[in-house]
Short mmCIF file of C-alpha atoms and ligand atoms in Angstrom, two decimals:
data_model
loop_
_atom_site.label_atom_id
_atom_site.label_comp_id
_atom_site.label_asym_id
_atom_site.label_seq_id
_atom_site.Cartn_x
_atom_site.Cartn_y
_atom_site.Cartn_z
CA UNK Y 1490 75.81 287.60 150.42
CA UNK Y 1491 76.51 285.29 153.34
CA UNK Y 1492 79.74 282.82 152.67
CA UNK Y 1493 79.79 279.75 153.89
CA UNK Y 1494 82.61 276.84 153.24
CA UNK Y 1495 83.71 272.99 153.87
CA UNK Y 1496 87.57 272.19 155.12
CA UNK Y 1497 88.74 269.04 154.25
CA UNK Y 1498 91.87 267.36 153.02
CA UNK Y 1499 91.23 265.89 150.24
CA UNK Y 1500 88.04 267.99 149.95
CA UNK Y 1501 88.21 269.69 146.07
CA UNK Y 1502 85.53 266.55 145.08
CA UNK Y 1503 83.03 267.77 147.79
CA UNK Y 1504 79.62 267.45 146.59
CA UNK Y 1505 78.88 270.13 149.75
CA UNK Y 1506 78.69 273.09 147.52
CA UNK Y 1507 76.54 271.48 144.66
CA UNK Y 1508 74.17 270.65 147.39
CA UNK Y 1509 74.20 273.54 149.19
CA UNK Y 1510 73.65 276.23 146.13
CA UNK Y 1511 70.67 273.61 145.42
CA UNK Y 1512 69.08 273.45 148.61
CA UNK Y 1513 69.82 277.69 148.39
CA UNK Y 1514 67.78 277.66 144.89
CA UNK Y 1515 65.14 275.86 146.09
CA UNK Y 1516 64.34 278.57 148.86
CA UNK Y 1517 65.61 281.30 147.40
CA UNK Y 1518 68.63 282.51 149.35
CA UNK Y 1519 71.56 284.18 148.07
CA UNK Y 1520 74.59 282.29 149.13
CA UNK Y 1521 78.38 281.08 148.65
CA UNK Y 1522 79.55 278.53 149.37
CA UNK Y 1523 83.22 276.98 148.58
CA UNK Y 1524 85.52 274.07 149.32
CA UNK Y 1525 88.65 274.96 151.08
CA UNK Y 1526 91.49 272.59 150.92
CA UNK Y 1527 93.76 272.28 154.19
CA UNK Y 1528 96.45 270.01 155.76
CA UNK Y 1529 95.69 269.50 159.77
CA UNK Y 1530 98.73 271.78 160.38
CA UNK Y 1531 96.88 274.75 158.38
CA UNK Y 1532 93.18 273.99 159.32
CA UNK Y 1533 93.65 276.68 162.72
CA UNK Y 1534 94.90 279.80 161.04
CA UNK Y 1535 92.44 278.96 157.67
CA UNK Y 1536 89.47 278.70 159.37
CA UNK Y 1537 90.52 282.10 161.19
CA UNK Y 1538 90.95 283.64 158.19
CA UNK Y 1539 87.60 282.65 156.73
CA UNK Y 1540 85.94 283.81 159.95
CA UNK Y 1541 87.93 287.40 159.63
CA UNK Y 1542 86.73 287.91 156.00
CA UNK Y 1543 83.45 287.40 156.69
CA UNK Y 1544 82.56 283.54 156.67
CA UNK Y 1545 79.22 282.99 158.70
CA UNK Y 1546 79.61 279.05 158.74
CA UNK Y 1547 81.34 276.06 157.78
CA UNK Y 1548 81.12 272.37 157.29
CA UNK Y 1549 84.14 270.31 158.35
CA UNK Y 1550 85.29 267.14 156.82
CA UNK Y 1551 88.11 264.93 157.45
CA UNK Y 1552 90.26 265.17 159.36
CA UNK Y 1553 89.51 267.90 160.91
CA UNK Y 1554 86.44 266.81 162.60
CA UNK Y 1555 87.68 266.69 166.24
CA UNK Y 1556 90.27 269.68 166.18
CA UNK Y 1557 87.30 271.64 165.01
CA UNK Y 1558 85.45 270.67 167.62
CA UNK Y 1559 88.25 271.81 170.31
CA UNK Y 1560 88.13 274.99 168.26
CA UNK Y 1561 84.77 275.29 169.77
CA UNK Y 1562 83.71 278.03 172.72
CA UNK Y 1563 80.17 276.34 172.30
CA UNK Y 1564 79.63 272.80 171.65
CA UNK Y 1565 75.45 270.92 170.74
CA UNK Y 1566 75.26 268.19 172.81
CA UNK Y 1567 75.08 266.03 169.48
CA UNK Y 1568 78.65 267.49 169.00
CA UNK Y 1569 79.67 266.54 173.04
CA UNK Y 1570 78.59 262.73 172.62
CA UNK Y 1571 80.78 262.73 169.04
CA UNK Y 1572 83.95 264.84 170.21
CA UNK Y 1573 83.29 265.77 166.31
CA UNK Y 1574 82.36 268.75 164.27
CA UNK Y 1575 80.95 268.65 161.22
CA UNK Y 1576 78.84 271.92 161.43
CA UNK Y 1577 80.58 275.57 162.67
CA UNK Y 1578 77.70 278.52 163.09
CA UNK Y 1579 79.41 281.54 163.58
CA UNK Y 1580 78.23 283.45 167.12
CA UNK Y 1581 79.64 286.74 168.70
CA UNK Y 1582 81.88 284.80 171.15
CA UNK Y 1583 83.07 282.42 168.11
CA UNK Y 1584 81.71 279.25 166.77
CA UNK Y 1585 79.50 276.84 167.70
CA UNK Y 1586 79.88 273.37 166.82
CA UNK Y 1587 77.33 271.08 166.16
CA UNK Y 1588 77.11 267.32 164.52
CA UNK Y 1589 74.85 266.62 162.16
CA UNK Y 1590 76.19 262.95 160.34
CA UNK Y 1591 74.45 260.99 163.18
CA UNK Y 1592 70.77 262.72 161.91
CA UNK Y 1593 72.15 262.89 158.52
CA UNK Y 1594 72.71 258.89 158.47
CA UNK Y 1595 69.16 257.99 161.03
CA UNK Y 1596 66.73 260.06 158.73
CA UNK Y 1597 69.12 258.29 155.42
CA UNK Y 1598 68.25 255.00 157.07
CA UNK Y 1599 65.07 254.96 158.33
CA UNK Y 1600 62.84 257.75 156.01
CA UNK Y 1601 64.37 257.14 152.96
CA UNK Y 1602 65.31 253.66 152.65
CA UNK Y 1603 62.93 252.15 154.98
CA UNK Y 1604 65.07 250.44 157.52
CA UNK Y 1605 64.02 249.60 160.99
CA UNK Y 1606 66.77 249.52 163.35
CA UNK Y 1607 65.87 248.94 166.32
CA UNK Y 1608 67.43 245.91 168.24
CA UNK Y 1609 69.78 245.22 165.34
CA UNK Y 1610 73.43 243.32 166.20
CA UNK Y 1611 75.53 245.67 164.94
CA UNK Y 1612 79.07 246.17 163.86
CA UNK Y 1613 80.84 249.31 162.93
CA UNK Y 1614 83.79 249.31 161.56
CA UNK Y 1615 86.16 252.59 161.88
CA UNK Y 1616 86.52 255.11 164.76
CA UNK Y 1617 87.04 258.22 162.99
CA UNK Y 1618 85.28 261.31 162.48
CA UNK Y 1619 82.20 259.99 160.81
CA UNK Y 1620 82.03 256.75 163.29
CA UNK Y 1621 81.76 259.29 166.46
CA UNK Y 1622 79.08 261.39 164.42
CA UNK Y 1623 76.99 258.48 163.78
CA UNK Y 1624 77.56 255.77 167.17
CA UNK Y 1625 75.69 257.80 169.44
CA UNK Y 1626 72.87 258.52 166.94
CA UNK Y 1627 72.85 254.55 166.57
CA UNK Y 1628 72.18 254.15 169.85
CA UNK Y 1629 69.83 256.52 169.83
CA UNK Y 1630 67.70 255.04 167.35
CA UNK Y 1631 67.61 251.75 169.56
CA UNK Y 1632 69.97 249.34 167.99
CA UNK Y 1633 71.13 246.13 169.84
CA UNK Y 1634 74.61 245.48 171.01
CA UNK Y 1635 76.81 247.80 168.80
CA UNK Y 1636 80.78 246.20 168.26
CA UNK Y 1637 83.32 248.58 166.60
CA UNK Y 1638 86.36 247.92 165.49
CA UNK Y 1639 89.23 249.58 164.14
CA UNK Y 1640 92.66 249.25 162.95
CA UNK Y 1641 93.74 251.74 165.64
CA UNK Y 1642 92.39 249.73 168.23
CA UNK Y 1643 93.05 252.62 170.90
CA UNK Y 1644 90.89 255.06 169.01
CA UNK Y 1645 88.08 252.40 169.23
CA UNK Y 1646 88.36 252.03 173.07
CA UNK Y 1647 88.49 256.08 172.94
CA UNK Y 1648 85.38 256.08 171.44
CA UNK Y 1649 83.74 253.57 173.30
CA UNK Y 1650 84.24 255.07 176.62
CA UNK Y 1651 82.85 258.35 174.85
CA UNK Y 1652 79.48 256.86 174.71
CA UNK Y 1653 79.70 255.56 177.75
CA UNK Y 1654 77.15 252.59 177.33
CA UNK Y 1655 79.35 249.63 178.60
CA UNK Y 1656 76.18 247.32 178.44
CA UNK Y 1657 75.47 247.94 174.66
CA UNK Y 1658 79.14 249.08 173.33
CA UNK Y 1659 81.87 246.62 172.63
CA UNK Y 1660 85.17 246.97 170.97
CA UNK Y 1661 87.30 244.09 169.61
CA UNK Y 1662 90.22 243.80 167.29
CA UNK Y 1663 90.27 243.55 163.68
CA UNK Y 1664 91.75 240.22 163.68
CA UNK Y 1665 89.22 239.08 166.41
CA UNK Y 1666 86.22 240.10 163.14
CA UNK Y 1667 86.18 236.26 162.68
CA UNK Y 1668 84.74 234.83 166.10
CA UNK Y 1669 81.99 237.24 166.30
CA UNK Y 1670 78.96 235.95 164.39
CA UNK Y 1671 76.64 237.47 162.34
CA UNK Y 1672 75.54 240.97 162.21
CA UNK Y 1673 72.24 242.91 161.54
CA UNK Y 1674 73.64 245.75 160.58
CA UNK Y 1675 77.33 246.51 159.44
CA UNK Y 1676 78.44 249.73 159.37
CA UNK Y 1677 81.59 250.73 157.13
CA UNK Y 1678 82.90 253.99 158.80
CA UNK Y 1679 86.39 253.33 157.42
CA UNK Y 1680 87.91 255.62 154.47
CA UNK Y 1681 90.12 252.21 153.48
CA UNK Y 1682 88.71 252.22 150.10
CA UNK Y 1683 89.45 255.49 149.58
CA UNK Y 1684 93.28 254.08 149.68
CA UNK Y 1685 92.18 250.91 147.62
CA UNK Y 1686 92.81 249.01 150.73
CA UNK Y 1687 89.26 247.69 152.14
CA UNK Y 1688 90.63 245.47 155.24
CA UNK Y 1689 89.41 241.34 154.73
CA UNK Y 1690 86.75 240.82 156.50
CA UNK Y 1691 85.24 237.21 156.82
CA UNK Y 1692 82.16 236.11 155.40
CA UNK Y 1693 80.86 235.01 158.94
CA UNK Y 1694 79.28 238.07 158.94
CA UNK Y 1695 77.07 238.39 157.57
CA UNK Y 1696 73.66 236.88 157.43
CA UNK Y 1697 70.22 236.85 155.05
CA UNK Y 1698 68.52 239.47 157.35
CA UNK Y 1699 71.89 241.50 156.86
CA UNK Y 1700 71.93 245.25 155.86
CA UNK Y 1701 75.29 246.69 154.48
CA UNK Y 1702 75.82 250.09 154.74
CA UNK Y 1703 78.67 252.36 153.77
CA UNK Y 1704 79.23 255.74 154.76
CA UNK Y 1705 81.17 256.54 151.84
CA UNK Y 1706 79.65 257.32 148.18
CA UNK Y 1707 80.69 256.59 144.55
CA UNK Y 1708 83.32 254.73 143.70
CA UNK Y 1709 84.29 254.19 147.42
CA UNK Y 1710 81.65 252.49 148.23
CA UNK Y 1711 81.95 249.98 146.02
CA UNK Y 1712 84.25 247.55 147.35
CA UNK Y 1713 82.06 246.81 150.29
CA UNK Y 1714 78.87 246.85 148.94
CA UNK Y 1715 79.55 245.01 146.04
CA UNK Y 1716 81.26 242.44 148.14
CA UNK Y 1717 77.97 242.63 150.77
CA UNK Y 1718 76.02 241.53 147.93
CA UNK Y 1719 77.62 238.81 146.44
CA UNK Y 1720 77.10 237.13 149.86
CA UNK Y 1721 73.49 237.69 149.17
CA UNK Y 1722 72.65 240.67 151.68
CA UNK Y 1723 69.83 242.60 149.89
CA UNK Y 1724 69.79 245.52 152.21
CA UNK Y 1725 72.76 247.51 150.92
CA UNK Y 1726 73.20 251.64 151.18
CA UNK Y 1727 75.92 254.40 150.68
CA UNK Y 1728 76.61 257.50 152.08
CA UNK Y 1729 74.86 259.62 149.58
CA UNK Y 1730 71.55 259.93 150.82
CA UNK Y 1731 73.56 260.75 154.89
CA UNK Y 1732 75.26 263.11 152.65
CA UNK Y 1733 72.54 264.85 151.52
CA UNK Y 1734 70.47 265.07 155.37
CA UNK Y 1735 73.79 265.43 157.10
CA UNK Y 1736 73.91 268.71 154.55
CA UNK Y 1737 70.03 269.81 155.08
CA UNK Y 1738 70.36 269.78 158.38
CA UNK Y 1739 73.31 271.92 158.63
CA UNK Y 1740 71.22 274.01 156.41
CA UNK Y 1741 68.79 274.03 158.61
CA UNK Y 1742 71.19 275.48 161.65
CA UNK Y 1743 72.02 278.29 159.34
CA UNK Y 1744 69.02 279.61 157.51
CA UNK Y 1745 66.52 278.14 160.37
CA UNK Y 1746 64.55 276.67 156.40
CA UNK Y 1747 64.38 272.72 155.62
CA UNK Y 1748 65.31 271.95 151.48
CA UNK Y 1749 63.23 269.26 150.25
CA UNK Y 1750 66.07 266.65 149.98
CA UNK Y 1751 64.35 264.37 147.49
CA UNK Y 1752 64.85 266.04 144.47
CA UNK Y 1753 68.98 266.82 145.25
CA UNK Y 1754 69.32 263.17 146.33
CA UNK Y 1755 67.82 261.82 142.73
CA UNK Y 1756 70.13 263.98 140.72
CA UNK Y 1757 73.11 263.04 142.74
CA UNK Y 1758 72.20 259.62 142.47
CA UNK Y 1759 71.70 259.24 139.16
CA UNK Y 1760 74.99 258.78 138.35
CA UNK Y 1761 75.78 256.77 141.51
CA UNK Y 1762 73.20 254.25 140.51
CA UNK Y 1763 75.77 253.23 137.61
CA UNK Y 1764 78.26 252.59 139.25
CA UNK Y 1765 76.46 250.55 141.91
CA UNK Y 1766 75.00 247.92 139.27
CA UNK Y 1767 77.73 248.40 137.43
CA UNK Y 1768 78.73 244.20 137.31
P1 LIG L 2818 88.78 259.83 159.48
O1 LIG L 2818 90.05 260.15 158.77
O2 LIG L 2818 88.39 260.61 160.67
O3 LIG L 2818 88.79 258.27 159.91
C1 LIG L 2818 89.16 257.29 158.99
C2 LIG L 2818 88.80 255.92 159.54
O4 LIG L 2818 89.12 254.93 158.54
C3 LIG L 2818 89.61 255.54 160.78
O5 LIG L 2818 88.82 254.71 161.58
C4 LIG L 2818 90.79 254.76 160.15
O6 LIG L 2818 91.40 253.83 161.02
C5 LIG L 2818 90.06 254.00 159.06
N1 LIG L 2818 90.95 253.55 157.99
C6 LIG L 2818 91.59 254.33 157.07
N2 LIG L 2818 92.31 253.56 156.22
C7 LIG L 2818 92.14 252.27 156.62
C8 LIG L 2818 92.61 251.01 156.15
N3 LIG L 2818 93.42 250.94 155.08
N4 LIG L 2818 92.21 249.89 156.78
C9 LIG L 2818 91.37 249.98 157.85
N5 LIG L 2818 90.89 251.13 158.36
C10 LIG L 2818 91.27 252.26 157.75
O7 LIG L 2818 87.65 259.89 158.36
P2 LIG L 2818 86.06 260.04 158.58
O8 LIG L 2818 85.69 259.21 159.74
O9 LIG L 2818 85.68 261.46 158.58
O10 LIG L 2818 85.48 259.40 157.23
C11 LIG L 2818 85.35 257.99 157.05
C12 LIG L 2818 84.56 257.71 155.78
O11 LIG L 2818 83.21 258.17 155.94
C13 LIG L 2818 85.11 258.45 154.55
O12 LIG L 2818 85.10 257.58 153.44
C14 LIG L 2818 84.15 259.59 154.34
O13 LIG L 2818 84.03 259.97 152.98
C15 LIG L 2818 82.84 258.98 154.85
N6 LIG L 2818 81.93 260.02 155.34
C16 LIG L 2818 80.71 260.14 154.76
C17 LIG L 2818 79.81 261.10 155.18
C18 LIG L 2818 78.48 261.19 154.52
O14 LIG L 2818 77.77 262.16 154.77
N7 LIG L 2818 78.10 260.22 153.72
C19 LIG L 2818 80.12 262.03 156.27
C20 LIG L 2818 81.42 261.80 156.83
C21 LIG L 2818 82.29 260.84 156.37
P3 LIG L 2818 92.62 254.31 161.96
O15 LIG L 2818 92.01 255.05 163.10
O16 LIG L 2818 93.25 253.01 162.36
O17 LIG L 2818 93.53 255.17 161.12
#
């Protein structure tokens, strides 16, 4: 049986391994597939381990995203333009290390909710793991101007000369959030509700043609949609459905077989959808 795994810290609530053994179901393939929980001092000599006993892949959550990817002897170019991992397929030389949040969120975006992003304003907020995934695959999909911000304001200007689109890419400090108009598109890449600490952002904003979305799922993603739509925005999504392509298209790496992520995304969202009209 071929193991697979996700690292993370905290990682134990992982849907990963639900979706994975469903997308296995579907086609038939005998795997496992397990969340291992490790601090960024551990993550080396874990994921070693694994490898040693016989793990052929792994998904990598935070934050471990960019030391995995410096673990790397082979690197997508998805993976280059992130400096992130969030995909390890084992080779003879090592791993290779690919990124697949930025897909993951694009085919979310625009083939299951309908969105058309192209030439959007947009603001991201964060410049973590996830925000490097899913900036260049922005970009990609032809969005306007693209600000980011983040508390750290280095790691912002780290990632911003990463993409290396001076023209389109902005950054600007968190307390700056106020002079900088209305957005198209906001992006929350931050893991600040995860702390019950979403930072204040002004209602400047955001406009009527607004779409909210959050990168996070469940109960974290409630503080910022919620808020989104009490200003009125009516475009609002979480992370779940990015969660589920970011996850078929590792699959995909792996077993070279797409899942059909329609039917995983309903039954993970069923219970999602409570909490989101939850009043
Ligand atoms: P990282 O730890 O790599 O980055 C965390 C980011 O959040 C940093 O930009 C950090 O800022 C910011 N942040 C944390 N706390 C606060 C706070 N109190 N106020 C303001 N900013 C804060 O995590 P990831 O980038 O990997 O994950 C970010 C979120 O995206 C998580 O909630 C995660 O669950 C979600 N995610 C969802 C995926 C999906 O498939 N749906 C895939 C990957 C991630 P600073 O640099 O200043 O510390």
């Amino acid at each position: 049986m071929k193991r697979y795994a996700v690292f993370g810290q905290p990682v134990l609530h992982s849907l990963s391994p639900r979706i994975h053994k469903a997308f296995a179901q579907q086609l038939g393939i005998d795997l496992d597939y397990t969340a291992i929980e490790c601090a960024p001092g551990d993550f080396d000599g874990t994921l070693s381990s694994f490898a040693r006993s016989g793990g052929d892949g792994a998904n990598v959550t935070l934050p471990h995203k960019q030391r995995a990817a410096e673990l790397c002897n082979l690197l997508s170019n998805r993976a280059k333009k992130a400096g992130a991992v969030n995909t390890l397929i084992k080779h003879e030389g090592g791993w290779l290390g690919d990124n697949t949040d930025g897909i993951g969120l694009i085919r979310d975006l625009t083939g299951r909710h309908g969105l058309d992003l192209r030439e959007r304003r947009t603001l991201m907020l964060g410049a973590g793991g996830a925000a490097r995934g899913v900036a260049p695959a922005l970009l990609e999909a032809g969005i306007g101007e693209l600000f980011i911000v983040n508390r750290d304001a280095q790691k912002a200007d780290a990632l911003s000369d990463l993409l290396g689109d001076p023209g389109r890419v902005h950054t600007r400090y968190m307390q700056d959030l106020g002079e900088l108009g209305e957005f198209d598109l906001i992006v929350n890449a931050t893991s600040a509700a995860r702390h019950g600490a979403l930072p204040t952002l002004p209602m400047t904003l955001f406009g009527p043609r607004s779409a909210a979305i959050d990168l996070s799922y469940g109960e974290a993603a409630v503080p910022f949609l919620a808020w989104a739509r009490a200003l009125g925005v009516r475009d609002f999504v979480d992370g779940l459905g990015m969660l589920v392509e970011q996850a078929a298209e590792s699959f995909f790496l792996w077993h070279g077989q797409r899942p059909d992520t329609d039917a995983v995304y309903a039954a993970l969202n069923e219970r999602n959808a409570t909490l989101m009209t939850a009043d």
